[in-house]
JSON list of N, CA and C in Angstrom, two decimals:
[
{"chain": "A", "resi": 237, "resn": "UNK", "atom": "N", "xyz": [-86.80, 131.93, 72.40]},
{"chain": "A", "resi": 237, "resn": "UNK", "atom": "CA", "xyz": [-87.87, 132.02, 73.38]},
{"chain": "A", "resi": 237, "resn": "UNK", "atom": "C", "xyz": [-89.21, 131.97, 72.64]},
{"chain": "A", "resi": 238, "resn": "UNK", "atom": "N", "xyz": [-90.10, 131.09, 73.07]},
{"chain": "A", "resi": 238, "resn": "UNK", "atom": "CA", "xyz": [-91.43, 130.96, 72.45]},
{"chain": "A", "resi": 238, "resn": "UNK", "atom": "C", "xyz": [-92.40, 131.92, 73.10]},
{"chain": "A", "resi": 239, "resn": "UNK", "atom": "N", "xyz": [-93.34, 132.42, 72.32]},
{"chain": "A", "resi": 239, "resn": "UNK", "atom": "CA", "xyz": [-94.39, 133.27, 72.89]},
{"chain": "A", "resi": 239, "resn": "UNK", "atom": "C", "xyz": [-95.68, 132.46, 72.99]},
{"chain": "A", "resi": 240, "resn": "UNK", "atom": "N", "xyz": [-96.52, 132.82, 73.92]},
{"chain": "A", "resi": 240, "resn": "UNK", "atom": "CA", "xyz": [-97.79, 132.14, 74.10]},
{"chain": "A", "resi": 240, "resn": "UNK", "atom": "C", "xyz": [-98.79, 132.65, 73.07]},
{"chain": "A", "resi": 241, "resn": "UNK", "atom": "N", "xyz": [-99.67, 131.80, 72.58]},
{"chain": "A", "resi": 241, "resn": "UNK", "atom": "CA", "xyz": [-100.66, 132.26, 71.61]},
{"chain": "A", "resi": 241, "resn": "UNK", "atom": "C", "xyz": [-101.69, 133.17, 72.29]},
{"chain": "A", "resi": 242, "resn": "UNK", "atom": "N", "xyz": [-102.17, 134.17, 71.56]},
{"chain": "A", "resi": 242, "resn": "UNK", "atom": "CA", "xyz": [-103.19, 135.08, 72.09]},
{"chain": "A", "resi": 242, "resn": "UNK", "atom": "C", "xyz": [-104.53, 134.37, 72.11]},
{"chain": "A", "resi": 243, "resn": "UNK", "atom": "N", "xyz": [-105.33, 134.66, 73.10]},
{"chain": "A", "resi": 243, "resn": "UNK", "atom": "CA", "xyz": [-106.67, 134.08, 73.20]},
{"chain": "A", "resi": 243, "resn": "UNK", "atom": "C", "xyz": [-107.65, 135.20, 72.89]},
{"chain": "A", "resi": 244, "resn": "UNK", "atom": "N", "xyz": [-108.30, 135.09, 71.79]},
{"chain": "A", "resi": 244, "resn": "UNK", "atom": "CA", "xyz": [-109.22, 136.13, 71.32]},
{"chain": "A", "resi": 244, "resn": "UNK", "atom": "C", "xyz": [-110.44, 136.26, 72.24]},
{"chain": "A", "resi": 245, "resn": "UNK", "atom": "N", "xyz": [-110.80, 137.51, 72.60]},
{"chain": "A", "resi": 245, "resn": "UNK", "atom": "CA", "xyz": [-112.03, 137.77, 73.35]},
{"chain": "A", "resi": 245, "resn": "UNK", "atom": "C", "xyz": [-111.95, 137.50, 74.83]},
{"chain": "A", "resi": 246, "resn": "UNK", "atom": "N", "xyz": [-110.79, 137.23, 75.38]},
{"chain": "A", "resi": 246, "resn": "UNK", "atom": "CA", "xyz": [-110.68, 136.93, 76.80]},
{"chain": "A", "resi": 246, "resn": "UNK", "atom": "C", "xyz": [-109.67, 137.87, 77.44]},
{"chain": "A", "resi": 247, "resn": "UNK", "atom": "N", "xyz": [-110.06, 138.44, 78.57]},
{"chain": "A", "resi": 247, "resn": "UNK", "atom": "CA", "xyz": [-109.16, 139.29, 79.34]},
{"chain": "A", "resi": 247, "resn": "UNK", "atom": "C", "xyz": [-108.81, 138.51, 80.60]},
{"chain": "A", "resi": 248, "resn": "UNK", "atom": "N", "xyz": [-107.54, 138.22, 80.79]},
{"chain": "A", "resi": 248, "resn": "UNK", "atom": "CA", "xyz": [-107.13, 137.43, 81.94]},
{"chain": "A", "resi": 248, "resn": "UNK", "atom": "C", "xyz": [-107.25, 138.25, 83.22]},
{"chain": "A", "resi": 249, "resn": "UNK", "atom": "N", "xyz": [-107.75, 137.65, 84.24]},
{"chain": "A", "resi": 249, "resn": "UNK", "atom": "CA", "xyz": [-107.89, 138.30, 85.54]},
{"chain": "A", "resi": 249, "resn": "UNK", "atom": "C", "xyz": [-106.86, 137.70, 86.49]},
{"chain": "A", "resi": 250, "resn": "UNK", "atom": "N", "xyz": [-106.89, 138.13, 87.72]},
{"chain": "A", "resi": 250, "resn": "UNK", "atom": "CA", "xyz": [-105.98, 137.62, 88.72]},
{"chain": "A", "resi": 250, "resn": "UNK", "atom": "C", "xyz": [-106.28, 136.18, 89.08]},
{"chain": "A", "resi": 251, "resn": "UNK", "atom": "N", "xyz": [-105.43, 135.55, 89.87]},
{"chain": "A", "resi": 251, "resn": "UNK", "atom": "CA", "xyz": [-105.62, 134.16, 90.25]},
{"chain": "A", "resi": 251, "resn": "UNK", "atom": "C", "xyz": [-106.97, 133.95, 90.95]},
{"chain": "A", "resi": 252, "resn": "UNK", "atom": "N", "xyz": [-107.67, 132.93, 90.54]},
{"chain": "A", "resi": 252, "resn": "UNK", "atom": "CA", "xyz": [-108.93, 132.59, 91.17]},
{"chain": "A", "resi": 252, "resn": "UNK", "atom": "C", "xyz": [-110.12, 133.40, 90.68]},
{"chain": "A", "resi": 253, "resn": "UNK", "atom": "N", "xyz": [-109.89, 134.33, 89.76]},
{"chain": "A", "resi": 253, "resn": "UNK", "atom": "CA", "xyz": [-110.99, 135.13, 89.23]},
{"chain": "A", "resi": 253, "resn": "UNK", "atom": "C", "xyz": [-111.34, 134.65, 87.84]},
{"chain": "A", "resi": 254, "resn": "UNK", "atom": "N", "xyz": [-112.60, 134.81, 87.49]},
{"chain": "A", "resi": 254, "resn": "UNK", "atom": "CA", "xyz": [-113.03, 134.40, 86.16]},
{"chain": "A", "resi": 254, "resn": "UNK", "atom": "C", "xyz": [-112.59, 135.44, 85.14]},
{"chain": "A", "resi": 255, "resn": "UNK", "atom": "N", "xyz": [-112.39, 134.99, 83.93]},
{"chain": "A", "resi": 255, "resn": "UNK", "atom": "CA", "xyz": [-112.03, 135.91, 82.85]},
{"chain": "A", "resi": 255, "resn": "UNK", "atom": "C", "xyz": [-113.25, 136.74, 82.47]},
{"chain": "A", "resi": 256, "resn": "UNK", "atom": "N", "xyz": [-113.00, 137.98, 82.12]},
{"chain": "A", "resi": 256, "resn": "UNK", "atom": "CA", "xyz": [-114.07, 138.87, 81.67]},
{"chain": "A", "resi": 256, "resn": "UNK", "atom": "C", "xyz": [-114.39, 138.57, 80.21]},
{"chain": "A", "resi": 257, "resn": "UNK", "atom": "N", "xyz": [-115.62, 138.75, 79.84]},
{"chain": "A", "resi": 257, "resn": "UNK", "atom": "CA", "xyz": [-116.00, 138.54, 78.45]},
{"chain": "A", "resi": 257, "resn": "UNK", "atom": "C", "xyz": [-116.68, 139.79, 77.93]},
{"chain": "A", "resi": 258, "resn": "UNK", "atom": "N", "xyz": [-117.02, 139.82, 76.66]},
{"chain": "A", "resi": 258, "resn": "UNK", "atom": "CA", "xyz": [-117.70, 140.97, 76.10]},
{"chain": "A", "resi": 258, "resn": "UNK", "atom": "C", "xyz": [-119.08, 141.15, 76.73]},
{"chain": "A", "resi": 259, "resn": "UNK", "atom": "N", "xyz": [-119.64, 140.09, 77.29]},
{"chain": "A", "resi": 259, "resn": "UNK", "atom": "CA", "xyz": [-120.93, 140.18, 77.98]},
{"chain": "A", "resi": 259, "resn": "UNK", "atom": "C", "xyz": [-120.79, 141.02, 79.25]},
{"chain": "A", "resi": 260, "resn": "UNK", "atom": "N", "xyz": [-119.65, 140.90, 79.93]},
{"chain": "A", "resi": 260, "resn": "UNK", "atom": "CA", "xyz": [-119.39, 141.66, 81.14]},
{"chain": "A", "resi": 260, "resn": "UNK", "atom": "C", "xyz": [-119.04, 143.11, 80.83]},
{"chain": "A", "resi": 261, "resn": "UNK", "atom": "N", "xyz": [-118.48, 143.35, 79.65]},
{"chain": "A", "resi": 261, "resn": "UNK", "atom": "CA", "xyz": [-118.04, 144.68, 79.23]},
{"chain": "A", "resi": 261, "resn": "UNK", "atom": "C", "xyz": [-118.62, 144.97, 77.85]},
{"chain": "A", "resi": 262, "resn": "UNK", "atom": "N", "xyz": [-119.92, 145.31, 77.81]},
{"chain": "A", "resi": 262, "resn": "UNK", "atom": "CA", "xyz": [-120.56, 145.49, 76.51]},
{"chain": "A", "resi": 262, "resn": "UNK", "atom": "C", "xyz": [-119.96, 146.67, 75.75]},
{"chain": "A", "resi": 263, "resn": "UNK", "atom": "N", "xyz": [-119.99, 146.59, 74.44]},
{"chain": "A", "resi": 263, "resn": "UNK", "atom": "CA", "xyz": [-119.52, 147.67, 73.60]},
{"chain": "A", "resi": 263, "resn": "UNK", "atom": "C", "xyz": [-120.62, 148.73, 73.56]},
{"chain": "A", "resi": 264, "resn": "UNK", "atom": "N", "xyz": [-120.24, 149.97, 73.79]},
{"chain": "A", "resi": 264, "resn": "UNK", "atom": "CA", "xyz": [-121.21, 151.06, 73.78]},
{"chain": "A", "resi": 264, "resn": "UNK", "atom": "C", "xyz": [-121.34, 151.56, 72.35]},
{"chain": "A", "resi": 265, "resn": "UNK", "atom": "N", "xyz": [-122.55, 151.43, 71.79]},
{"chain": "A", "resi": 265, "resn": "UNK", "atom": "CA", "xyz": [-122.78, 151.83, 70.41]},
{"chain": "A", "resi": 265, "resn": "UNK", "atom": "C", "xyz": [-122.74, 153.34, 70.24]},
{"chain": "A", "resi": 266, "resn": "UNK", "atom": "N", "xyz": [-123.30, 154.07, 71.19]},
{"chain": "A", "resi": 266, "resn": "UNK", "atom": "CA", "xyz": [-123.36, 155.52, 71.07]},
{"chain": "A", "resi": 266, "resn": "UNK", "atom": "C", "xyz": [-122.87, 156.15, 72.38]},
{"chain": "A", "resi": 267, "resn": "UNK", "atom": "N", "xyz": [-121.59, 156.50, 72.44]},
{"chain": "A", "resi": 267, "resn": "UNK", "atom": "CA", "xyz": [-121.04, 157.04, 73.69]},
{"chain": "A", "resi": 267, "resn": "UNK", "atom": "C", "xyz": [-121.74, 158.31, 74.17]},
{"chain": "A", "resi": 268, "resn": "UNK", "atom": "N", "xyz": [-122.19, 159.17, 73.26]},
{"chain": "A", "resi": 268, "resn": "UNK", "atom": "CA", "xyz": [-122.87, 160.41, 73.66]},
{"chain": "A", "resi": 268, "resn": "UNK", "atom": "C", "xyz": [-124.16, 160.09, 74.42]},
{"chain": "A", "resi": 269, "resn": "UNK", "atom": "N", "xyz": [-124.92, 159.12, 73.94]},
{"chain": "A", "resi": 269, "resn": "UNK", "atom": "CA", "xyz": [-126.15, 158.72, 74.64]},
{"chain": "A", "resi": 269, "resn": "UNK", "atom": "C", "xyz": [-125.84, 158.13, 76.01]},
{"chain": "A", "resi": 270, "resn": "UNK", "atom": "N", "xyz": [-124.77, 157.35, 76.09]},
{"chain": "A", "resi": 270, "resn": "UNK", "atom": "CA", "xyz": [-124.37, 156.74, 77.36]},
{"chain": "A", "resi": 270, "resn": "UNK", "atom": "C", "xyz": [-123.96, 157.82, 78.36]},
{"chain": "A", "resi": 271, "resn": "UNK", "atom": "N", "xyz": [-123.25, 158.83, 77.91]},
{"chain": "A", "resi": 271, "resn": "UNK", "atom": "CA", "xyz": [-122.84, 159.93, 78.79]},
{"chain": "A", "resi": 271, "resn": "UNK", "atom": "C", "xyz": [-124.06, 160.68, 79.29]},
{"chain": "A", "resi": 272, "resn": "UNK", "atom": "N", "xyz": [-125.03, 160.98, 78.41]},
{"chain": "A", "resi": 272, "resn": "UNK", "atom": "CA", "xyz": [-126.26, 161.65, 78.82]},
{"chain": "A", "resi": 272, "resn": "UNK", "atom": "C", "xyz": [-127.03, 160.81, 79.85]},
{"chain": "A", "resi": 273, "resn": "UNK", "atom": "N", "xyz": [-127.09, 159.50, 79.62]},
{"chain": "A", "resi": 273, "resn": "UNK", "atom": "CA", "xyz": [-127.79, 158.61, 80.54]},
{"chain": "A", "resi": 273, "resn": "UNK", "atom": "C", "xyz": [-127.13, 158.62, 81.91]},
{"chain": "A", "resi": 274, "resn": "UNK", "atom": "N", "xyz": [-125.80, 158.56, 81.93]},
{"chain": "A", "resi": 274, "resn": "UNK", "atom": "CA", "xyz": [-125.07, 158.55, 83.21]},
{"chain": "A", "resi": 274, "resn": "UNK", "atom": "C", "xyz": [-125.19, 159.88, 83.93]},
{"chain": "A", "resi": 275, "resn": "UNK", "atom": "N", "xyz": [-125.16, 160.99, 83.19]},
{"chain": "A", "resi": 275, "resn": "UNK", "atom": "CA", "xyz": [-125.32, 162.30, 83.82]},
{"chain": "A", "resi": 275, "resn": "UNK", "atom": "C", "xyz": [-126.71, 162.44, 84.43]},
{"chain": "A", "resi": 276, "resn": "UNK", "atom": "N", "xyz": [-127.72, 161.96, 83.72]},
{"chain": "A", "resi": 276, "resn": "UNK", "atom": "CA", "xyz": [-129.09, 162.02, 84.22]},
{"chain": "A", "resi": 276, "resn": "UNK", "atom": "C", "xyz": [-129.22, 161.19, 85.50]},
{"chain": "A", "resi": 277, "resn": "UNK", "atom": "N", "xyz": [-128.64, 160.00, 85.48]},
{"chain": "A", "resi": 277, "resn": "UNK", "atom": "CA", "xyz": [-128.69, 159.12, 86.65]},
{"chain": "A", "resi": 277, "resn": "UNK", "atom": "C", "xyz": [-127.97, 159.76, 87.84]},
{"chain": "A", "resi": 278, "resn": "UNK", "atom": "N", "xyz": [-126.82, 160.36, 87.56]},
{"chain": "A", "resi": 278, "resn": "UNK", "atom": "CA", "xyz": [-126.05, 161.02, 88.63]},
{"chain": "A", "resi": 278, "resn": "UNK", "atom": "C", "xyz": [-126.86, 162.18, 89.22]},
{"chain": "A", "resi": 279, "resn": "UNK", "atom": "N", "xyz": [-127.52, 162.95, 88.36]},
{"chain": "A", "resi": 279, "resn": "UNK", "atom": "CA", "xyz": [-128.32, 164.07, 88.84]},
{"chain": "A", "resi": 279, "resn": "UNK", "atom": "C", "xyz": [-129.47, 163.58, 89.72]},
{"chain": "A", "resi": 280, "resn": "UNK", "atom": "N", "xyz": [-130.09, 162.46, 89.33]},
{"chain": "A", "resi": 280, "resn": "UNK", "atom": "CA", "xyz": [-131.20, 161.92, 90.13]},
{"chain": "A", "resi": 280, "resn": "UNK", "atom": "C", "xyz": [-130.70, 161.46, 91.49]},
{"chain": "A", "resi": 281, "resn": "UNK", "atom": "N", "xyz": [-129.57, 160.78, 91.52]},
{"chain": "A", "resi": 281, "resn": "UNK", "atom": "CA", "xyz": [-129.01, 160.30, 92.79]},
{"chain": "A", "resi": 281, "resn": "UNK", "atom": "C", "xyz": [-128.60, 161.48, 93.66]},
{"chain": "A", "resi": 282, "resn": "UNK", "atom": "N", "xyz": [-127.97, 162.48, 93.05]},
{"chain": "A", "resi": 282, "resn": "UNK", "atom": "CA", "xyz": [-127.56, 163.67, 93.81]},
{"chain": "A", "resi": 282, "resn": "UNK", "atom": "C", "xyz": [-128.79, 164.37, 94.38]},
{"chain": "A", "resi": 283, "resn": "UNK", "atom": "N", "xyz": [-129.83, 164.52, 93.56]},
{"chain": "A", "resi": 283, "resn": "UNK", "atom": "CA", "xyz": [-131.06, 165.16, 94.03]},
{"chain": "A", "resi": 283, "resn": "UNK", "atom": "C", "xyz": [-131.70, 164.40, 95.18]},
{"chain": "A", "resi": 284, "resn": "UNK", "atom": "N", "xyz": [-131.71, 163.08, 95.08]},
{"chain": "A", "resi": 284, "resn": "UNK", "atom": "CA", "xyz": [-132.29, 162.26, 96.14]},
{"chain": "A", "resi": 284, "resn": "UNK", "atom": "C", "xyz": [-131.46, 162.39, 97.43]},
{"chain": "A", "resi": 285, "resn": "UNK", "atom": "N", "xyz": [-130.14, 162.47, 97.29]},
{"chain": "A", "resi": 285, "resn": "UNK", "atom": "CA", "xyz": [-129.28, 162.62, 98.46]},
{"chain": "A", "resi": 285, "resn": "UNK", "atom": "C", "xyz": [-129.54, 163.96, 99.14]},
{"chain": "A", "resi": 286, "resn": "UNK", "atom": "N", "xyz": [-129.64, 165.03, 98.32]},
{"chain": "A", "resi": 286, "resn": "UNK", "atom": "CA", "xyz": [-129.89, 166.36, 98.88]},
{"chain": "A", "resi": 286, "resn": "UNK", "atom": "C", "xyz": [-131.22, 166.38, 99.62]},
{"chain": "A", "resi": 287, "resn": "UNK", "atom": "N", "xyz": [-132.25, 165.79, 99.02]},
{"chain": "A", "resi": 287, "resn": "UNK", "atom": "CA", "xyz": [-133.56, 165.74, 99.67]},
{"chain": "A", "resi": 287, "resn": "UNK", "atom": "C", "xyz": [-133.49, 164.97, 100.99]},
{"chain": "A", "resi": 288, "resn": "UNK", "atom": "N", "xyz": [-132.77, 163.86, 101.00]},
{"chain": "A", "resi": 288, "resn": "UNK", "atom": "CA", "xyz": [-132.70, 163.04, 102.21]},
{"chain": "A", "resi": 288, "resn": "UNK", "atom": "C", "xyz": [-131.94, 163.75, 103.33]},
{"chain": "A", "resi": 289, "resn": "UNK", "atom": "N", "xyz": [-131.01, 164.64, 102.96]},
{"chain": "A", "resi": 289, "resn": "UNK", "atom": "CA", "xyz": [-130.22, 165.36, 103.96]},
{"chain": "A", "resi": 289, "resn": "UNK", "atom": "C", "xyz": [-130.91, 166.65, 104.41]},
{"chain": "A", "resi": 290, "resn": "UNK", "atom": "N", "xyz": [-131.95, 167.04, 103.69]},
{"chain": "A", "resi": 290, "resn": "UNK", "atom": "CA", "xyz": [-132.68, 168.25, 104.08]},
{"chain": "A", "resi": 290, "resn": "UNK", "atom": "C", "xyz": [-131.86, 169.50, 103.84]},
{"chain": "A", "resi": 291, "resn": "UNK", "atom": "N", "xyz": [-132.03, 170.45, 104.74]},
{"chain": "A", "resi": 291, "resn": "UNK", "atom": "CA", "xyz": [-131.38, 171.75, 104.60]},
{"chain": "A", "resi": 291, "resn": "UNK", "atom": "C", "xyz": [-129.85, 171.64, 104.64]},
{"chain": "A", "resi": 292, "resn": "UNK", "atom": "N", "xyz": [-129.33, 170.74, 105.46]},
{"chain": "A", "resi": 292, "resn": "UNK", "atom": "CA", "xyz": [-127.88, 170.57, 105.56]},
{"chain": "A", "resi": 292, "resn": "UNK", "atom": "C", "xyz": [-127.31, 170.07, 104.23]},
{"chain": "A", "resi": 293, "resn": "UNK", "atom": "N", "xyz": [-128.01, 169.15, 103.57]},
{"chain": "A", "resi": 293, "resn": "UNK", "atom": "CA", "xyz": [-127.55, 168.64, 102.28]},
{"chain": "A", "resi": 293, "resn": "UNK", "atom": "C", "xyz": [-127.57, 169.72, 101.22]},
{"chain": "A", "resi": 294, "resn": "UNK", "atom": "N", "xyz": [-128.61, 170.52, 101.20]},
{"chain": "A", "resi": 294, "resn": "UNK", "atom": "CA", "xyz": [-128.71, 171.62, 100.23]},
{"chain": "A", "resi": 294, "resn": "UNK", "atom": "C", "xyz": [-127.60, 172.64, 100.46]},
{"chain": "A", "resi": 295, "resn": "UNK", "atom": "N", "xyz": [-127.34, 172.95, 101.72]},
{"chain": "A", "resi": 295, "resn": "UNK", "atom": "CA", "xyz": [-126.29, 173.90, 102.06]},
{"chain": "A", "resi": 295, "resn": "UNK", "atom": "C", "xyz": [-124.92, 173.38, 101.62]},
{"chain": "A", "resi": 296, "resn": "UNK", "atom": "N", "xyz": [-124.67, 172.12, 101.87]},
{"chain": "A", "resi": 296, "resn": "UNK", "atom": "CA", "xyz": [-123.40, 171.51, 101.47]},
{"chain": "A", "resi": 296, "resn": "UNK", "atom": "C", "xyz": [-123.26, 171.51, 99.96]},
{"chain": "A", "resi": 297, "resn": "UNK", "atom": "N", "xyz": [-124.32, 171.15, 99.25]},
{"chain": "A", "resi": 297, "resn": "UNK", "atom": "CA", "xyz": [-124.31, 171.14, 97.78]},
{"chain": "A", "resi": 297, "resn": "UNK", "atom": "C", "xyz": [-124.05, 172.54, 97.24]},
{"chain": "A", "resi": 298, "resn": "UNK", "atom": "N", "xyz": [-124.74, 173.53, 97.80]},
{"chain": "A", "resi": 298, "resn": "UNK", "atom": "CA", "xyz": [-124.58, 174.92, 97.34]},
{"chain": "A", "resi": 298, "resn": "UNK", "atom": "C", "xyz": [-123.16, 175.42, 97.58]},
{"chain": "A", "resi": 299, "resn": "UNK", "atom": "N", "xyz": [-122.57, 175.06, 98.71]},
{"chain": "A", "resi": 299, "resn": "UNK", "atom": "CA", "xyz": [-121.21, 175.54, 99.01]},
{"chain": "A", "resi": 299, "resn": "UNK", "atom": "C", "xyz": [-120.17, 174.86, 98.12]},
{"chain": "A", "resi": 300, "resn": "UNK", "atom": "N", "xyz": [-120.47, 173.65, 97.64]},
{"chain": "A", "resi": 300, "resn": "UNK", "atom": "CA", "xyz": [-119.53, 172.94, 96.76]},
{"chain": "A", "resi": 300, "resn": "UNK", "atom": "C", "xyz": [-119.62, 173.46, 95.32]},
{"chain": "A", "resi": 301, "resn": "UNK", "atom": "N", "xyz": [-120.73, 174.07, 94.98]},
{"chain": "A", "resi": 301, "resn": "UNK", "atom": "CA", "xyz": [-120.91, 174.58, 93.61]},
{"chain": "A", "resi": 301, "resn": "UNK", "atom": "C", "xyz": [-120.85, 176.04, 93.67]}
]
């Protein structure tokens, strides 16, 4: 049984989808910085959501924490 040759740098997707490349999935140089950035972004989005919901949003957030 013959095996197919590996194609370097390409991740096969499902039928009709384009292959992903390193451009689509960049390598993270410093994971700790990326985690801090994502936590900060999440906090900003959560804060904006709470503000938009007013007192009900704050109450829901407080009860979840």
